mmCIF file of C-alpha atoms in Angstrom:
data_model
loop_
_atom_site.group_PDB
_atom_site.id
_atom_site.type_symbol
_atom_site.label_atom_id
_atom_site.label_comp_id
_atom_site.label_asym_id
_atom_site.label_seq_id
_atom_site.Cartn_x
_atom_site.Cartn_y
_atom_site.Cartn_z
ATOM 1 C CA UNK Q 114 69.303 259.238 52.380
ATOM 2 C CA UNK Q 115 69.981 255.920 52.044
ATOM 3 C CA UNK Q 116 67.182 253.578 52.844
ATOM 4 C CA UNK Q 117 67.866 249.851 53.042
ATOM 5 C CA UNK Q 118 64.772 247.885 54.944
ATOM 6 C CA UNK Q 119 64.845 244.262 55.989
ATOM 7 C CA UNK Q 120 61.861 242.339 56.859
ATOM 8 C CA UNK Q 121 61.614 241.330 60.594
ATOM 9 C CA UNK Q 122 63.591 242.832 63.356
ATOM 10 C CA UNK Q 123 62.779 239.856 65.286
ATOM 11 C CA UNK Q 124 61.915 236.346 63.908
ATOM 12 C CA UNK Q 125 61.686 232.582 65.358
ATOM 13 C CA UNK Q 126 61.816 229.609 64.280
ATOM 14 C CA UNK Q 127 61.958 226.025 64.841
ATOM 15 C CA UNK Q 128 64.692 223.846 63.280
ATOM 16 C CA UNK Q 129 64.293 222.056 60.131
ATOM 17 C CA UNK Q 130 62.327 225.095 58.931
ATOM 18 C CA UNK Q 131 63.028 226.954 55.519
ATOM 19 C CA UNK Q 132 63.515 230.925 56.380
ATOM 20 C CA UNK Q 133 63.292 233.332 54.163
ATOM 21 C CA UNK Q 134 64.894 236.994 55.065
ATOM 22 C CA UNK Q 135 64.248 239.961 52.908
ATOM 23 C CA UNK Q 136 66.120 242.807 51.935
ATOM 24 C CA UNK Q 137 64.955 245.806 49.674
ATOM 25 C CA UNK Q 138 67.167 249.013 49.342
ATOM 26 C CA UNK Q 139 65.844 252.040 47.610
ATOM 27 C CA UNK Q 140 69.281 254.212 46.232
ATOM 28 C CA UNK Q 141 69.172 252.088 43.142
ATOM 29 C CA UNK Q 142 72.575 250.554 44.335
ATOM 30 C CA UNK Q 143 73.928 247.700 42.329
ATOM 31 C CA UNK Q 144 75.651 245.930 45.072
ATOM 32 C CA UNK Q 145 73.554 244.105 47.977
ATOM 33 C CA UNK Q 146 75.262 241.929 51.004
ATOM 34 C CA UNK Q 147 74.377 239.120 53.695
ATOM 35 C CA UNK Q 148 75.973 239.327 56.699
ATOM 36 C CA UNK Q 149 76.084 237.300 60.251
ATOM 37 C CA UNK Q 150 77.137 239.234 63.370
ATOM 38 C CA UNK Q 151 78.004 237.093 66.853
ATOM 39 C CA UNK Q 152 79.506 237.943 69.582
ATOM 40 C CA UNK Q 153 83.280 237.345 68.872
ATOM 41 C CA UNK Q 154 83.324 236.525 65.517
ATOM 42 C CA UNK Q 155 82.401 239.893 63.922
ATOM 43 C CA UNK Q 156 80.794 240.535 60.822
ATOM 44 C CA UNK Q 157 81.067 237.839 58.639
ATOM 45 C CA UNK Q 158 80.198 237.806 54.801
ATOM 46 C CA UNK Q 159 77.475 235.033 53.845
ATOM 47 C CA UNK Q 160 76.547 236.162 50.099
ATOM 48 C CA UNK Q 161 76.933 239.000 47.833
ATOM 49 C CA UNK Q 162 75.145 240.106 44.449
ATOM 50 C CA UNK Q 163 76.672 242.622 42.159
ATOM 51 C CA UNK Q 164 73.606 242.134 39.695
ATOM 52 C CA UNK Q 165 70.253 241.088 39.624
ATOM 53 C CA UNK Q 166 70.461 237.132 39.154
ATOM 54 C CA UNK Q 167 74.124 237.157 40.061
ATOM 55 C CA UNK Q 168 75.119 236.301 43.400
ATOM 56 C CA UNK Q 169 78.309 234.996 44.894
ATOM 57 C CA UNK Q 170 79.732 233.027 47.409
ATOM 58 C CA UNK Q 171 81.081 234.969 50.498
ATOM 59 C CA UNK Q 172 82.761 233.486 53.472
ATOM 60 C CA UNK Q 173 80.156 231.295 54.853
ATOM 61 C CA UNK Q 174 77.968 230.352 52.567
ATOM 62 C CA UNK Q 175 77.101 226.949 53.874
ATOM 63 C CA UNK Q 176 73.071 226.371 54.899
ATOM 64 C CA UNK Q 177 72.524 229.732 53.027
ATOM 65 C CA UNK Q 178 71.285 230.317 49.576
ATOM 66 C CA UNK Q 179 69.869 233.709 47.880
ATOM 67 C CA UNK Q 180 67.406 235.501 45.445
ATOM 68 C CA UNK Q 181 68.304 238.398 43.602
ATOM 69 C CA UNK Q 182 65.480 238.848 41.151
ATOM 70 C CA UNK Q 183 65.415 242.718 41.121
ATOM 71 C CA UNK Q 184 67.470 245.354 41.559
ATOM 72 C CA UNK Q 185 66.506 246.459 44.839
ATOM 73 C CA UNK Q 186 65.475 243.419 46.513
ATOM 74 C CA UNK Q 187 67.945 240.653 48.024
ATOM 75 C CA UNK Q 188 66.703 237.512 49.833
ATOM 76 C CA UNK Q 189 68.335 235.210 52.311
ATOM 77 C CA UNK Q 190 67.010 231.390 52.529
ATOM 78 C CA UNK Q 191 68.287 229.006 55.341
ATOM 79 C CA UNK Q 192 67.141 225.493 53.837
ATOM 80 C CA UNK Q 193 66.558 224.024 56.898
ATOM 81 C CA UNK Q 194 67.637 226.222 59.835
ATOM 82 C CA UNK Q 195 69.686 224.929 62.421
ATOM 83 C CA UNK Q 196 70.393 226.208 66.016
ATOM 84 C CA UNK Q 197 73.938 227.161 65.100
ATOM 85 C CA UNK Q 198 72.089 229.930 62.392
ATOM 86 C CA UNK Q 199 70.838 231.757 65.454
ATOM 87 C CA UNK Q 200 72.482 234.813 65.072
ATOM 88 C CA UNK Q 201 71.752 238.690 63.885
ATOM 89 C CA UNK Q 202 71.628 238.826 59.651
ATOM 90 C CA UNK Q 203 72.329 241.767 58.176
ATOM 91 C CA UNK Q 204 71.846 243.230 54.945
ATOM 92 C CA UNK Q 205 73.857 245.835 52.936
ATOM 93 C CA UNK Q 206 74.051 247.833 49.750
ATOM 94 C CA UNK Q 207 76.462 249.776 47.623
ATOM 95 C CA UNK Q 208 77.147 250.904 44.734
ATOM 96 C CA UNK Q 209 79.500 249.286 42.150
ATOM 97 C CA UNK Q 210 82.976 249.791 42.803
ATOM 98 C CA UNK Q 211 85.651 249.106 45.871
ATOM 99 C CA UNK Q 212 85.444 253.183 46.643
ATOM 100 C CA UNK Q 213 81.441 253.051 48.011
ATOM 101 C CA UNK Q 214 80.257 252.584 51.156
ATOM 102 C CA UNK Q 215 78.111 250.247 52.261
ATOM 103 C CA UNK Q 216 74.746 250.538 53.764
ATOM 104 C CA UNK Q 217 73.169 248.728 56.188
ATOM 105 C CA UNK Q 218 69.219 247.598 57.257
ATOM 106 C CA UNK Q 219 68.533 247.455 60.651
ATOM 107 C CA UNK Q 220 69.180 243.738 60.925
ATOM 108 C CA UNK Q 221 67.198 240.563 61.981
ATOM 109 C CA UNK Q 222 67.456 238.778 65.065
ATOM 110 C CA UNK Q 223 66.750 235.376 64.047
ATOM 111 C CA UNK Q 224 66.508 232.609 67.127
ATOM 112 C CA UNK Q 225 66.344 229.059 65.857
ATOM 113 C CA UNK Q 226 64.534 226.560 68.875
ATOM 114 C CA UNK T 160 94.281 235.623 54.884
ATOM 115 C CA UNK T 161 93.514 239.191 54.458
ATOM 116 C CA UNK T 162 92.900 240.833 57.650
ATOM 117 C CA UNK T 163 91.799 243.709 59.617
ATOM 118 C CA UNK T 164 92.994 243.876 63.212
ATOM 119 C CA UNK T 165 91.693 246.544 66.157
ATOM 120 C CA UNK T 166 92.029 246.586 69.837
ATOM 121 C CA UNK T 167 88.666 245.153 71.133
ATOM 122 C CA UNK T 168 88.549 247.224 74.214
ATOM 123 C CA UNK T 169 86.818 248.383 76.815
ATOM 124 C CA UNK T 170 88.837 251.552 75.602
ATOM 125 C CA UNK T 171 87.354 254.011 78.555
ATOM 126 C CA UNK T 172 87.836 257.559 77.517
ATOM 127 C CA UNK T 173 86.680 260.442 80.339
ATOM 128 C CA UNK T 174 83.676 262.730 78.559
ATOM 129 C CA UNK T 175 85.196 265.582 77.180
ATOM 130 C CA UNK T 176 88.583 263.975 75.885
ATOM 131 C CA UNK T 177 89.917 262.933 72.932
ATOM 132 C CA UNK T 178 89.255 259.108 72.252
ATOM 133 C CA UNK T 179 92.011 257.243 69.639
ATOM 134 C CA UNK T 180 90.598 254.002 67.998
ATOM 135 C CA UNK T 181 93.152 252.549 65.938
ATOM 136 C CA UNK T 182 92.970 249.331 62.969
ATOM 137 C CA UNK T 183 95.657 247.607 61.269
ATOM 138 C CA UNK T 184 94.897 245.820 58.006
ATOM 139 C CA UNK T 185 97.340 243.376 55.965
ATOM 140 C CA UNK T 186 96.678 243.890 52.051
ATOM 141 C CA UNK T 187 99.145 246.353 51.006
ATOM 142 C CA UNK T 188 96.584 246.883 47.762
ATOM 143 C CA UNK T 189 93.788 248.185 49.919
ATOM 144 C CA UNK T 190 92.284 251.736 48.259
ATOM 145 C CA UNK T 191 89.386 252.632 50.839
ATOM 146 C CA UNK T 192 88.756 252.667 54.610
ATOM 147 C CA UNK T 193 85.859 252.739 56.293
ATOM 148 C CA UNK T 194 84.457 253.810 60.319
ATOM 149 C CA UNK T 195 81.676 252.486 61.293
ATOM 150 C CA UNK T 196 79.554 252.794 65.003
ATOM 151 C CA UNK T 197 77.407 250.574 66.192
ATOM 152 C CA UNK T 198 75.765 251.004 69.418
ATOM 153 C CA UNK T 199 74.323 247.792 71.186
ATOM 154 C CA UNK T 200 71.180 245.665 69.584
ATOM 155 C CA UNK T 201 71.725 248.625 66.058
ATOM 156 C CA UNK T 202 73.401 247.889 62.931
ATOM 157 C CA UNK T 203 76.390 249.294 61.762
ATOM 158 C CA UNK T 204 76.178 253.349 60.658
ATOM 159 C CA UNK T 205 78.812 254.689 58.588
ATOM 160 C CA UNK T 206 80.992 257.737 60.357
ATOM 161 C CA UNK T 207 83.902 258.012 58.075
ATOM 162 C CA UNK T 208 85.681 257.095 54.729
ATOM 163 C CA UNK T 209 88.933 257.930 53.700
ATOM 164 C CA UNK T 210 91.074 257.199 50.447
ATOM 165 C CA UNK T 211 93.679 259.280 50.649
ATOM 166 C CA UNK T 212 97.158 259.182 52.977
ATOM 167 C CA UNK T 213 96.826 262.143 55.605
ATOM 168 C CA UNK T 214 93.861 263.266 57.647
ATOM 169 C CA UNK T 215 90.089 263.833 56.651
ATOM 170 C CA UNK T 216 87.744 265.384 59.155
ATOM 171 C CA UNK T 217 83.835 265.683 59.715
ATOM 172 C CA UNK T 218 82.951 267.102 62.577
ATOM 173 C CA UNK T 219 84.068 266.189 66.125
ATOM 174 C CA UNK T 220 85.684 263.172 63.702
ATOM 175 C CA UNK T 221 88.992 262.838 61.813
ATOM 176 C CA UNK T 222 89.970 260.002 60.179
ATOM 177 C CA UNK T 223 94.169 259.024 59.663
ATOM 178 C CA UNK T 224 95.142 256.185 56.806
ATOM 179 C CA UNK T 225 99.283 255.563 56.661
ATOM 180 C CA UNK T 226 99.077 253.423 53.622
ATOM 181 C CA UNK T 227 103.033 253.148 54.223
ATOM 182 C CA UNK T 228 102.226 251.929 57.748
ATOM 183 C CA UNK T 229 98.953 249.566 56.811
ATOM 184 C CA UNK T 230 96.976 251.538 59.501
ATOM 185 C CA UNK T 231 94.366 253.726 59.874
ATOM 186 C CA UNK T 232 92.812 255.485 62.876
ATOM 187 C CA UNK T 233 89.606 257.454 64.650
ATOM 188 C CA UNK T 234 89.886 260.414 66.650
ATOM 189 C CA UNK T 235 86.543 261.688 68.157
ATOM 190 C CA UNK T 236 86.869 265.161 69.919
ATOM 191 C CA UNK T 237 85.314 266.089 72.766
ATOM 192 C CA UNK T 238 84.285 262.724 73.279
ATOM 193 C CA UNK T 239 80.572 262.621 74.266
ATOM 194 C CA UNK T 240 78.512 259.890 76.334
ATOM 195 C CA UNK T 241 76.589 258.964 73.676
ATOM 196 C CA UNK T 242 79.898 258.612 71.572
ATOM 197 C CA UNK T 243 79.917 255.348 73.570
ATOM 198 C CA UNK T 244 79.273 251.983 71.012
ATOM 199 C CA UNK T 245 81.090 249.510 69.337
ATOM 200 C CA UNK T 246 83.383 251.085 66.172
ATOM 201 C CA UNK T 247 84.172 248.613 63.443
ATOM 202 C CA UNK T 248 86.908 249.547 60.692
ATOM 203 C CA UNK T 249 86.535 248.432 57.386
ATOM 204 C CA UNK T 250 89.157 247.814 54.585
ATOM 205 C CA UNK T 251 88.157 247.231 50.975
ATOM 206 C CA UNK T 252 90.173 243.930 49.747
ATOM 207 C CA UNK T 253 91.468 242.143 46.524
ATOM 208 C CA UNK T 254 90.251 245.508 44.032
ATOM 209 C CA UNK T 255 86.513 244.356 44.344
ATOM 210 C CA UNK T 256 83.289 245.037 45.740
ATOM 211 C CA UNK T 257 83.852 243.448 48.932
ATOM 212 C CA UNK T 258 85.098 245.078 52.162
ATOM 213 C CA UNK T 259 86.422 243.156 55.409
ATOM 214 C CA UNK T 260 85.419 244.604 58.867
ATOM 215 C CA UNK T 261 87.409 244.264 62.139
ATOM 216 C CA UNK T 262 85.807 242.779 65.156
ATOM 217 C CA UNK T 263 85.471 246.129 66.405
ATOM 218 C CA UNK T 264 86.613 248.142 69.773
ATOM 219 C CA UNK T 265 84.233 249.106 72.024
ATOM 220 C CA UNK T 266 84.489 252.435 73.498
ATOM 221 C CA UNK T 267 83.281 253.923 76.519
ATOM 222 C CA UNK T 268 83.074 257.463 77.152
ATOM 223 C CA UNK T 269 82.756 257.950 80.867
ATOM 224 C CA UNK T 270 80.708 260.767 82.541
#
């Protein structure tokens, strides 16, 4: 089975502070994803990384940046959170290709104060 | 804007019945759908994909895609209680690696 891990189920900070969410996946997957879920808005794509060292831009990508230094490991840095980054992150992988599924970590329920 | 468009529910569905969660998407291009639960405070868990035009089934689940149509759709037989969650469709877009998801319809399968 797929096994894709993320680093805190819960997490809080203050504002101003530089967060750093990890993702590792273990199915050797070549594609990994950073998501935001809230209430009404849906899932919404942050950042994506087809490779290690390559990332790219999703649909928010604004106060976000990201790591991808190996395969299985995909991190999410807020600069300098802000309140309007409380929300519930989510990570994904897949493999390569528009045909595979993606699979997702539990998720972490970041509150910014 | 490519989109993916469901009914966001309450859809109440008495236990033992057949619950219909349909999704709309816009690119005509799309190859792959996607189900997806997701039951309050859990991430998303994948039910369901489907490629081809007809119906695939797994289960007390079948999965319809209508490419003609632009719509594809989630039966769940027998419906159970804890069948009751939030189910998100999922469309790939634009031939690459991405997929978008729908806001989801929340289902509830009363007792």
């Amino acid at each position: 089975d797929v096994k894709v891990t993320q680093s805190s189920r819960y997490l809080v900070k203050r504002t101003g502070e530089k967060v750093f969410l990890e993702c590792v996946q273990d199915m050797d997957h070549e594609n990994m994803f950073w998501y935001r879920q809230d209430p009404g808005l849906g899932l919404r794509l942050i950042y994506f990384s087809y490779d290690v060292k390559m990332k790219e831009k999703g649909d928010i990508p604004e106060g976000y940046s990201v790591s991808r230094e190996k395969k299985e490991r995909f991190s999410l840095i807020l600069e300098s959170a802000s309140t309007n980054q409380t929300s519930m992150y989510l990570c994904a992988s897949s493999l390569g290709g528009n045909r595979y599924e993606q699979y997702f970590g539990p998720g972490t329920r970041l509150t910014v104060t | 804007q490519k989109e993916v468009e469901q009914n966001s529910g309450p859809l109440s569905v008495p236990e033992g019945a057949i619950a219909s969660l349909n999704c709309t998407y816009s690119d005509r291009v799309s190859q792959s759908f996607f189900w997806y639960r997701q039951y309050s405070g859990k991430s998303p868990e994948l039910i369901m994909s489907i490629y081809s035009n007809g119906d695939k089934e797994d289960g007390r689940f079948t999965a319809q895609l209508n490419k003609a149509s632009q719509y594809v759709s989630l039966l769940i037989r027998d419906s159970q209680p804890s069948d009751s969650a939030t189910y998100l469709c999922a469309v790939d877009i634009d031939r690459d690696d991405k997929i978008i998801f729908g806001k989801g319809t929340r289902l509830h399968i009363l007792p």
